[in-house]
CSV table of C-alpha atoms and ligand atoms in Angstrom, one decimal:
chain,number,residue,atom,x,y,z
A,960,MET,CA,20.5,56.0,14.6
A,961,LYS,CA,17.3,57.5,13.3
A,962,ARG,CA,15.4,54.8,11.5
A,963,VAL,CA,15.9,51.1,12.0
A,964,LEU,CA,14.6,48.3,9.8
A,965,SER,CA,15.1,44.6,10.2
A,966,GLY,CA,13.6,41.6,8.5
A,967,ILE,CA,12.8,38.0,9.6
A,968,GLN,CA,11.8,35.1,7.5
A,969,PRO,CA,8.5,33.4,8.5
A,970,THR,CA,10.1,30.0,8.6
A,971,GLY,CA,8.5,28.5,11.7
A,972,ALA,CA,9.2,28.3,15.3
A,973,ILE,CA,11.5,30.9,17.0
A,974,HIS,CA,14.1,29.2,19.2
A,975,ILE,CA,15.8,30.6,22.3
A,976,GLY,CA,18.9,31.4,20.2
A,977,ASN,CA,16.8,33.7,18.0
A,978,TYR,CA,15.2,35.2,21.0
A,979,LEU,CA,18.5,35.9,22.8
A,980,GLY,CA,20.4,36.8,19.7
A,981,ALA,CA,17.9,39.0,17.9
A,982,ILE,CA,14.4,39.6,19.3
A,983,LYS,CA,15.6,40.9,22.7
A,984,GLN,CA,17.6,43.5,20.9
A,985,TRP,CA,14.7,44.5,18.7
A,986,VAL,CA,12.5,44.9,21.7
A,987,GLN,CA,15.0,47.3,23.2
A,988,LEU,CA,15.4,49.2,19.9
A,989,GLY,CA,11.6,49.4,19.6
A,990,GLU,CA,11.4,50.9,23.1
A,991,SER,CA,13.8,53.7,22.2
A,992,LEU,CA,12.8,54.4,18.7
A,993,GLY,CA,9.1,53.8,18.6
A,994,LYS,CA,7.6,54.4,15.2
A,995,GLU,CA,11.0,54.7,13.6
A,996,ALA,CA,11.6,51.0,14.3
A,997,LEU,CA,10.3,48.9,11.4
A,998,PHE,CA,10.1,45.1,11.6
A,999,CYS,CA,9.2,43.3,8.5
A,1000,ILE,CA,8.2,39.7,8.1
A,1001,VAL,CA,9.7,38.9,4.7
A,1002,ASP,CA,7.4,36.4,3.1
A,1003,TYR,CA,8.6,37.2,-0.4
A,1004,HIS,CA,12.0,36.1,0.6
A,1005,ALA,CA,10.6,32.9,2.0
A,1006,LEU,CA,9.4,32.0,-1.6
A,1007,THR,CA,13.1,31.7,-2.7
A,1008,ASN,CA,13.6,28.6,-0.5
A,1009,PRO,CA,12.1,25.8,-2.6
A,1010,SER,CA,12.5,23.2,0.2
A,1011,ALA,CA,10.8,25.2,2.9
A,1012,TYR,CA,8.2,27.2,0.9
A,1013,ASP,CA,4.7,25.7,1.1
A,1014,PRO,CA,1.7,27.8,-0.1
A,1015,GLU,CA,-0.5,26.0,2.4
A,1016,LEU,CA,1.7,26.7,5.4
A,1017,LEU,CA,3.0,30.2,4.5
A,1018,PRO,CA,0.0,32.2,5.8
A,1019,GLN,CA,0.1,30.3,9.1
A,1020,ARG,CA,3.8,30.8,9.4
A,1021,THR,CA,3.5,34.5,8.7
A,1022,PHE,CA,0.8,34.9,11.3
A,1023,GLU,CA,2.9,32.8,13.8
A,1024,ALA,CA,6.0,35.0,13.2
A,1025,ALA,CA,4.0,38.1,14.0
A,1026,LEU,CA,2.3,36.5,17.1
A,1027,ALA,CA,5.7,35.2,18.4
A,1028,ASN,CA,7.4,38.6,18.1
A,1029,ILE,CA,4.5,40.4,19.7
A,1030,ALA,CA,4.4,37.9,22.5
A,1031,ALA,CA,8.2,38.3,23.0
A,1032,GLY,CA,7.7,42.0,23.6
A,1033,LEU,CA,7.6,43.9,20.3
A,1034,ASP,CA,4.8,46.4,20.9
A,1035,PRO,CA,2.9,47.0,17.6
A,1036,GLN,CA,1.4,50.1,19.1
A,1037,LYS,CA,4.8,51.6,19.4
A,1038,ILE,CA,6.8,50.1,16.5
A,1039,THR,CA,5.9,49.3,12.9
A,1040,LEU,CA,5.4,45.6,12.4
A,1041,PHE,CA,4.3,44.5,9.0
A,1042,VAL,CA,4.4,41.8,6.3
A,1043,GLN,CA,6.6,42.5,3.3
A,1044,SER,CA,4.0,41.5,0.7
A,1045,HIS,CA,1.5,43.9,2.1
A,1046,VAL,CA,3.7,46.7,0.9
A,1047,PRO,CA,4.1,45.8,-2.8
A,1048,GLU,CA,6.3,48.9,-3.3
A,1049,HIS,CA,9.2,46.7,-2.0
A,1050,THR,CA,9.1,44.5,-5.1
A,1051,GLU,CA,8.6,47.5,-7.4
A,1052,LEU,CA,11.8,49.1,-6.0
A,1053,SER,CA,13.5,45.8,-6.2
A,1054,TRP,CA,12.9,45.5,-9.9
A,1055,ILE,CA,14.4,49.0,-10.4
A,1056,PHE,CA,17.4,48.0,-8.5
A,1057,THR,CA,17.9,44.8,-10.5
A,1058,THR,CA,18.3,46.9,-13.6
A,1059,GLN,CA,21.2,48.8,-12.0
A,1060,THR,CA,22.9,45.8,-10.4
A,1061,PRO,CA,25.6,43.8,-12.2
A,1062,VAL,CA,24.9,40.1,-12.2
A,1063,GLY,CA,28.5,39.5,-11.1
A,1064,ASP,CA,27.8,41.4,-7.8
A,1065,LEU,CA,25.0,38.9,-7.1
A,1066,THR,CA,26.7,35.6,-8.1
A,1067,ARG,CA,29.6,36.4,-5.7
A,1068,MET,CA,27.4,36.6,-2.6
A,1069,THR,CA,28.5,33.7,-0.4
A,1070,GLN,CA,24.9,33.0,0.8
A,1071,TYR,CA,23.8,32.7,-2.8
A,1072,LYS,CA,26.7,30.3,-3.6
A,1073,ASP,CA,25.9,28.2,-0.5
A,1074,LYS,CA,22.2,27.9,-1.3
A,1075,ALA,CA,22.5,27.6,-5.0
A,1076,GLY,CA,25.2,24.9,-4.6
A,1077,LYS,CA,22.7,22.6,-3.0
A,1078,LEU,CA,20.0,23.0,-5.7
A,1079,LYS,CA,19.6,21.2,-9.0
A,1080,SER,CA,17.6,24.1,-10.4
A,1081,VAL,CA,18.4,27.5,-9.1
A,1082,PRO,CA,15.4,30.0,-9.1
A,1083,ALA,CA,16.4,33.4,-10.4
A,1084,GLY,CA,14.8,34.8,-7.2
A,1085,LEU,CA,17.6,33.3,-5.1
A,1086,LEU,CA,20.1,35.4,-7.1
A,1087,MET,CA,17.9,38.5,-6.7
A,1088,TYR,CA,17.3,37.9,-3.0
A,1089,PRO,CA,19.8,40.5,-1.7
A,1090,VAL,CA,18.4,43.1,-4.2
A,1091,LEU,CA,14.9,42.6,-2.6
A,1092,GLN,CA,16.6,42.9,0.8
A,1093,ALA,CA,18.2,46.2,-0.3
A,1094,ALA,CA,14.7,47.4,-1.4
A,1095,ASP,CA,13.3,46.4,2.1
A,1096,ILE,CA,15.8,48.7,3.7
A,1097,LEU,CA,16.2,51.6,1.3
A,1098,ILE,CA,12.5,52.1,0.6
A,1099,TYR,CA,12.3,53.4,4.2
A,1100,LYS,CA,15.6,55.2,3.9
A,1101,ALA,CA,16.6,53.3,7.1
A,1102,ASP,CA,20.1,54.2,8.4
A,1103,THR,CA,20.5,51.2,10.7
A,1104,VAL,CA,19.9,47.5,10.2
A,1105,PRO,CA,20.2,45.1,13.1
A,1106,VAL,CA,21.5,41.8,11.6
A,1107,GLY,CA,23.6,38.8,12.3
A,1108,GLU,CA,27.1,38.5,10.9
A,1109,ASP,CA,25.9,36.3,8.1
A,1110,GLN,CA,24.1,39.3,6.6
A,1111,LEU,CA,27.1,41.7,6.5
A,1112,GLN,CA,27.8,41.0,2.9
A,1113,HIS,CA,24.1,41.7,1.9
A,1114,LEU,CA,24.4,45.0,3.8
A,1115,GLU,CA,27.6,45.9,1.9
A,1116,LEU,CA,25.7,45.2,-1.3
A,1117,THR,CA,22.8,47.4,-0.1
A,1118,ARG,CA,25.2,50.3,0.4
A,1119,GLU,CA,26.6,49.7,-3.0
A,1120,ILE,CA,23.2,49.7,-4.5
A,1121,ALA,CA,22.4,53.0,-2.7
A,1122,ARG,CA,25.6,54.6,-3.9
A,1123,ARG,CA,25.1,53.5,-7.5
A,1124,PHE,CA,21.5,54.8,-7.5
A,1125,ASN,CA,22.6,58.1,-6.0
A,1126,GLY,CA,25.4,58.4,-8.5
A,1127,ALA,CA,23.1,57.8,-11.5
A,1128,PHE,CA,20.0,59.6,-10.4
A,1129,GLY,CA,20.9,62.1,-7.7
A,1130,GLU,CA,21.2,61.8,-3.9
A,1131,THR,CA,18.2,59.7,-2.8
A,1132,PHE,CA,19.2,57.0,-0.3
A,1133,PRO,CA,21.4,57.0,2.8
A,1134,GLU,CA,23.9,54.2,3.1
A,1135,PRO,CA,22.7,52.1,5.9
A,1136,GLN,CA,24.9,50.6,8.6
A,1137,ALA,CA,24.7,47.1,10.0
A,1138,LEU,CA,24.1,47.0,13.7
A,1139,LEU,CA,25.8,43.9,15.1
A,1140,ASN,CA,24.6,42.9,18.5
A,1141,SER,CA,27.9,42.5,20.3
A,1142,ARG,CA,26.2,41.2,23.4
A,1143,ALA,CA,24.3,38.5,21.5
A,1144,PRO,CA,25.4,35.1,22.6
A,1145,ARG,CA,26.2,32.4,20.2
A,1146,VAL,CA,23.8,30.0,21.8
A,1147,PRO,CA,24.8,26.3,21.6
A,1148,GLY,CA,22.2,23.7,20.7
A,1149,VAL,CA,20.7,21.4,23.3
A,1150,ASP,CA,22.8,18.6,21.8
A,1151,GLY,CA,25.9,20.5,23.0
A,1152,ALA,CA,27.6,19.8,19.6
A,1153,ALA,CA,26.5,22.6,17.3
A,1154,LYS,CA,25.1,26.1,17.3
A,1155,MET,CA,21.4,26.1,18.0
A,1156,SER,CA,19.7,25.9,14.6
A,1157,LYS,CA,16.4,24.6,13.2
A,1158,SER,CA,18.1,22.8,10.4
A,1159,VAL,CA,20.3,20.8,12.9
A,1160,GLY,CA,17.2,20.0,15.0
A,1161,ASN,CA,18.9,21.0,18.4
A,1162,THR,CA,16.6,23.8,19.4
A,1163,ILE,CA,14.6,24.8,22.4
A,1164,ASP,CA,11.7,26.8,21.0
A,1165,MET,CA,10.5,30.0,22.7
A,1166,LEU,CA,6.9,28.8,22.7
A,1167,GLU,CA,7.7,25.1,23.3
A,1168,ASP,CA,5.6,23.2,25.8
A,1169,PRO,CA,7.4,23.2,29.2
A,1170,LYS,CA,7.2,19.5,29.6
A,1171,SER,CA,9.0,19.1,26.3
A,1172,ILE,CA,11.6,21.7,27.3
A,1173,TRP,CA,12.3,19.8,30.5
A,1174,GLU,CA,12.6,16.5,28.6
A,1175,LYS,CA,15.3,18.1,26.4
A,1176,LEU,CA,17.2,19.5,29.3
A,1177,ARG,CA,16.9,16.3,31.2
A,1178,VAL,CA,18.8,14.3,28.6
A,1179,ALA,CA,21.2,17.2,27.6
A,1180,PRO,CA,24.9,16.5,27.9
A,1181,THR,CA,26.8,17.9,30.9
A,1182,ASP,CA,30.5,18.0,31.7
A,1183,PRO,CA,31.6,14.4,30.8
A,1184,ALA,CA,34.0,14.5,33.8
A,1185,ARG,CA,31.0,14.1,36.1
A,1186,VAL,CA,30.4,10.4,35.6
A,1187,ARG,CA,29.3,9.8,39.2
A,1188,ARG,CA,27.4,12.1,41.5
A,1189,ASN,CA,30.5,12.7,43.6
A,1190,ASP,CA,32.8,13.6,40.7
A,1191,PRO,CA,33.6,17.3,40.7
A,1192,GLY,CA,32.9,19.1,37.4
A,1193,ASP,CA,33.9,22.1,35.4
A,1194,PRO,CA,31.0,24.4,34.7
A,1195,ASP,CA,32.9,26.1,31.9
A,1196,ARG,CA,32.8,22.8,30.0
A,1197,CYS,CA,29.1,22.4,30.4
A,1198,LEU,CA,26.2,23.4,28.2
A,1199,ILE,CA,23.8,23.7,31.1
A,1200,PHE,CA,26.0,26.2,32.8
A,1201,LYS,CA,26.1,28.2,29.6
A,1202,TYR,CA,22.3,28.3,29.6
A,1203,HIS,CA,22.4,29.4,33.3
A,1204,SER,CA,24.4,32.4,32.1
A,1205,TYR,CA,21.5,33.4,29.9
A,1206,PHE,CA,18.6,32.8,32.2
A,1207,SER,CA,19.7,32.6,35.9
A,1208,PRO,CA,20.5,35.4,38.2
A,1209,GLU,CA,24.1,36.0,39.2
A,1210,GLU,CA,23.7,34.4,42.6
A,1211,VAL,CA,22.4,31.2,41.1
A,1212,GLN,CA,25.2,31.1,38.6
A,1213,GLN,CA,27.8,31.5,41.4
A,1214,ALA,CA,26.1,28.8,43.5
A,1215,VAL,CA,25.9,26.4,40.6
A,1216,SER,CA,29.5,27.1,39.6
A,1217,GLN,CA,30.8,26.4,43.2
A,1218,GLY,CA,28.4,23.4,43.7
A,1219,CYS,CA,29.6,21.9,40.4
A,1220,ARG,CA,33.3,22.2,41.2
A,1221,SER,CA,32.8,20.8,44.7
A,1222,ALA,CA,30.3,18.1,43.6
A,1223,GLY,CA,27.9,19.8,46.1
A,1224,ILE,CA,25.1,19.9,43.5
A,1225,GLY,CA,24.0,17.1,41.2
A,1226,CYS,CA,23.4,17.6,37.5
A,1227,VAL,CA,19.7,16.8,37.8
A,1228,ASP,CA,19.2,19.5,40.4
A,1229,CYS,CA,21.3,21.9,38.4
A,1230,LYS,CA,19.1,21.3,35.4
A,1231,LYS,CA,16.0,21.8,37.5
A,1232,LEU,CA,17.3,25.1,38.6
A,1233,LEU,CA,18.0,26.1,35.1
A,1234,PHE,CA,14.5,25.0,33.9
A,1235,ASP,CA,12.9,27.1,36.6
A,1236,ASN,CA,14.8,30.2,35.6
A,1237,MET,CA,14.4,29.6,31.9
A,1238,MET,CA,10.6,29.3,32.4
A,1239,LYS,CA,10.7,32.6,34.4
A,1240,THR,CA,11.6,34.2,31.1
A,1241,LEU,CA,9.6,32.1,28.7
A,1242,ARG,CA,6.4,31.7,30.7
A,1243,PRO,CA,5.2,35.3,30.4
A,1244,ILE,CA,6.0,35.1,26.6
A,1245,GLN,CA,4.0,31.9,26.3
A,1246,GLU,CA,1.1,33.3,28.2
A,1247,ARG,CA,0.9,36.3,26.0
A,1248,ALA,CA,1.2,34.0,23.0
A,1249,ALA,CA,-1.7,31.9,24.2
A,1250,GLU,CA,-3.8,35.1,24.8
A,1251,LEU,CA,-3.0,36.3,21.2
A,1252,ARG,CA,-4.0,32.9,19.9
A,1253,ARG,CA,-7.4,33.3,21.5
A,1254,GLN,CA,-7.7,36.8,20.0
A,1255,PRO,CA,-6.0,36.6,16.6
A,1256,GLU,CA,-7.8,39.8,15.6
A,1257,ILE,CA,-5.3,41.7,17.7
A,1258,VAL,CA,-2.4,40.3,15.6
A,1259,GLU,CA,-4.4,40.9,12.4
A,1260,ALA,CA,-5.1,44.5,13.4
A,1261,ALA,CA,-1.5,45.1,14.3
A,1262,LEU,CA,-0.3,43.9,10.9
A,1263,ARG,CA,-3.0,46.0,9.1
A,1264,GLU,CA,-2.0,49.1,10.9
A,1265,GLY,CA,1.7,48.3,10.4
A,1266,ALA,CA,1.3,47.9,6.7
A,1267,GLU,CA,-0.6,51.1,6.4
A,1268,ARG,CA,2.1,53.1,8.2
A,1269,ALA,CA,4.9,51.3,6.2
A,1270,ARG,CA,3.1,51.8,3.0
A,1271,SER,CA,2.7,55.5,3.3
A,1272,MET,CA,6.4,55.8,3.8
A,1273,ALA,CA,7.2,53.5,0.9
A,1274,ARG,CA,4.8,55.3,-1.4
A,1275,GLU,CA,6.6,58.6,-0.8
A,1276,THR,CA,10.0,57.0,-1.7
A,1277,MET,CA,8.5,55.5,-4.8
A,1278,HIS,CA,7.1,58.8,-6.0
A,1279,GLU,CA,10.6,60.2,-5.7
A,1280,VAL,CA,12.2,57.2,-7.4
A,1281,ARG,CA,9.8,57.0,-10.3
A,1282,ARG,CA,10.3,60.7,-11.0
A,1283,LYS,CA,14.1,60.4,-10.8
A,1284,ILE,CA,14.4,57.4,-13.1
A,1285,GLY,CA,12.2,59.1,-15.7
A,1286,LEU,CA,9.0,57.2,-15.7
A,1287,TYR,CA,6.3,58.9,-17.7
A,1288,LYS,CA,3.4,60.2,-15.5
A,1289,PRO,CA,1.1,62.7,-17.2
A,1290,TYR,CA,-1.7,62.5,-14.6
B,397,LIG,N1,18.1,38.1,4.7
B,397,LIG,C1,17.7,38.3,6.1
B,397,LIG,C2,18.0,37.0,6.9
B,397,LIG,O1,18.0,35.9,6.3
B,397,LIG,C3,16.3,38.6,6.2
B,397,LIG,C4,16.0,40.0,5.6
B,397,LIG,C5,15.2,40.3,4.5
B,397,LIG,C6,16.4,41.2,6.2
B,397,LIG,N2,15.1,41.6,4.4
B,397,LIG,C7,15.8,42.2,5.3
B,397,LIG,C8,17.2,41.6,7.3
B,397,LIG,C9,16.1,43.6,5.6
B,397,LIG,C10,17.4,42.9,7.5
B,397,LIG,C11,16.8,43.9,6.7
B,397,LIG,O2,18.2,37.1,8.0
B,398,SF4,FE1,26.8,21.0,34.3
B,398,SF4,FE2,25.5,21.7,36.4
B,398,SF4,FE3,26.3,19.2,36.1
B,398,SF4,FE4,28.0,21.1,36.6
B,398,SF4,S1,26.4,20.5,37.9
B,398,SF4,S2,28.2,19.5,35.0
B,398,SF4,S3,27.2,22.9,35.5
B,398,SF4,S4,24.8,20.3,34.8
């Protein structure tokens, strides 16, 4: 692993499923790789979602995505955090790749089929989405891409695009590998019914007001066997216990497990314990976020420096690519 790139869409609040599933891993990668870790807020990708894209809200959401990631521990002094549209070379490379990519490779992408199936009019950008993603990665010659399972097909296509380009124009791009976070939990939503997801509306957000978090936990389902306070329960059938496993120390988990099975602890107390431990993780993040909100210039400067660093790498690749594909350049 030499250079890592990952992208996130600026689609609004980050929930604890995103935090535990992705951001925590990024923070660790950033610690070990420093400047070779690139994190890109993919605003051009956000434009392909006609139901979520709003030109009034996009700048705010992009800023918020940067702020939230910095608050969560990504250190922009160490890593390279930047906004996709601030490095226009991504779209330039993307165009070049589209000329080398068969339409059939794109129409068979499952994410495309899912998204396009729900739309009356399908923007061509939705079809090109994975080509832009390939450009995001290959323009930095990144070898490792931390993603969720839903992105494996896009990664495979990225490798295909790299291979095809190398075959046609000479060895240029490495074939990047996906880095699946095997320790990432599939965090259930606070409704206990579905995976935590913004579209389902069952999230606890990383920067959510503690009162609101408590209110959600208070009414969250527990083991249905515990009808009365004295009924013993099975923690393995309880959402709250699952959450304890993410946030509470081992001793607390053991005490809760025993207390639940023996009816020694009530669900409300169990939830209070969870809330306290959850806030031990979230409070410092929320405090940093509040600080950054008071000093937005810190976030702005980080993104400016990030874009400069990213851009100097991207420019180098584009010089090479332009020459290799035969663009005329007499000056
Ligand atoms: N498609 C990715 C997602 O929805 C976001 C993304 C865009 C990305 N460009 C990327 C992820 C490059 C990794 C690398 O999650
Ligand atoms: Fe769930 Fe805790 Fe109640 Fe047991 S005591 S059912 S783990 S909330």
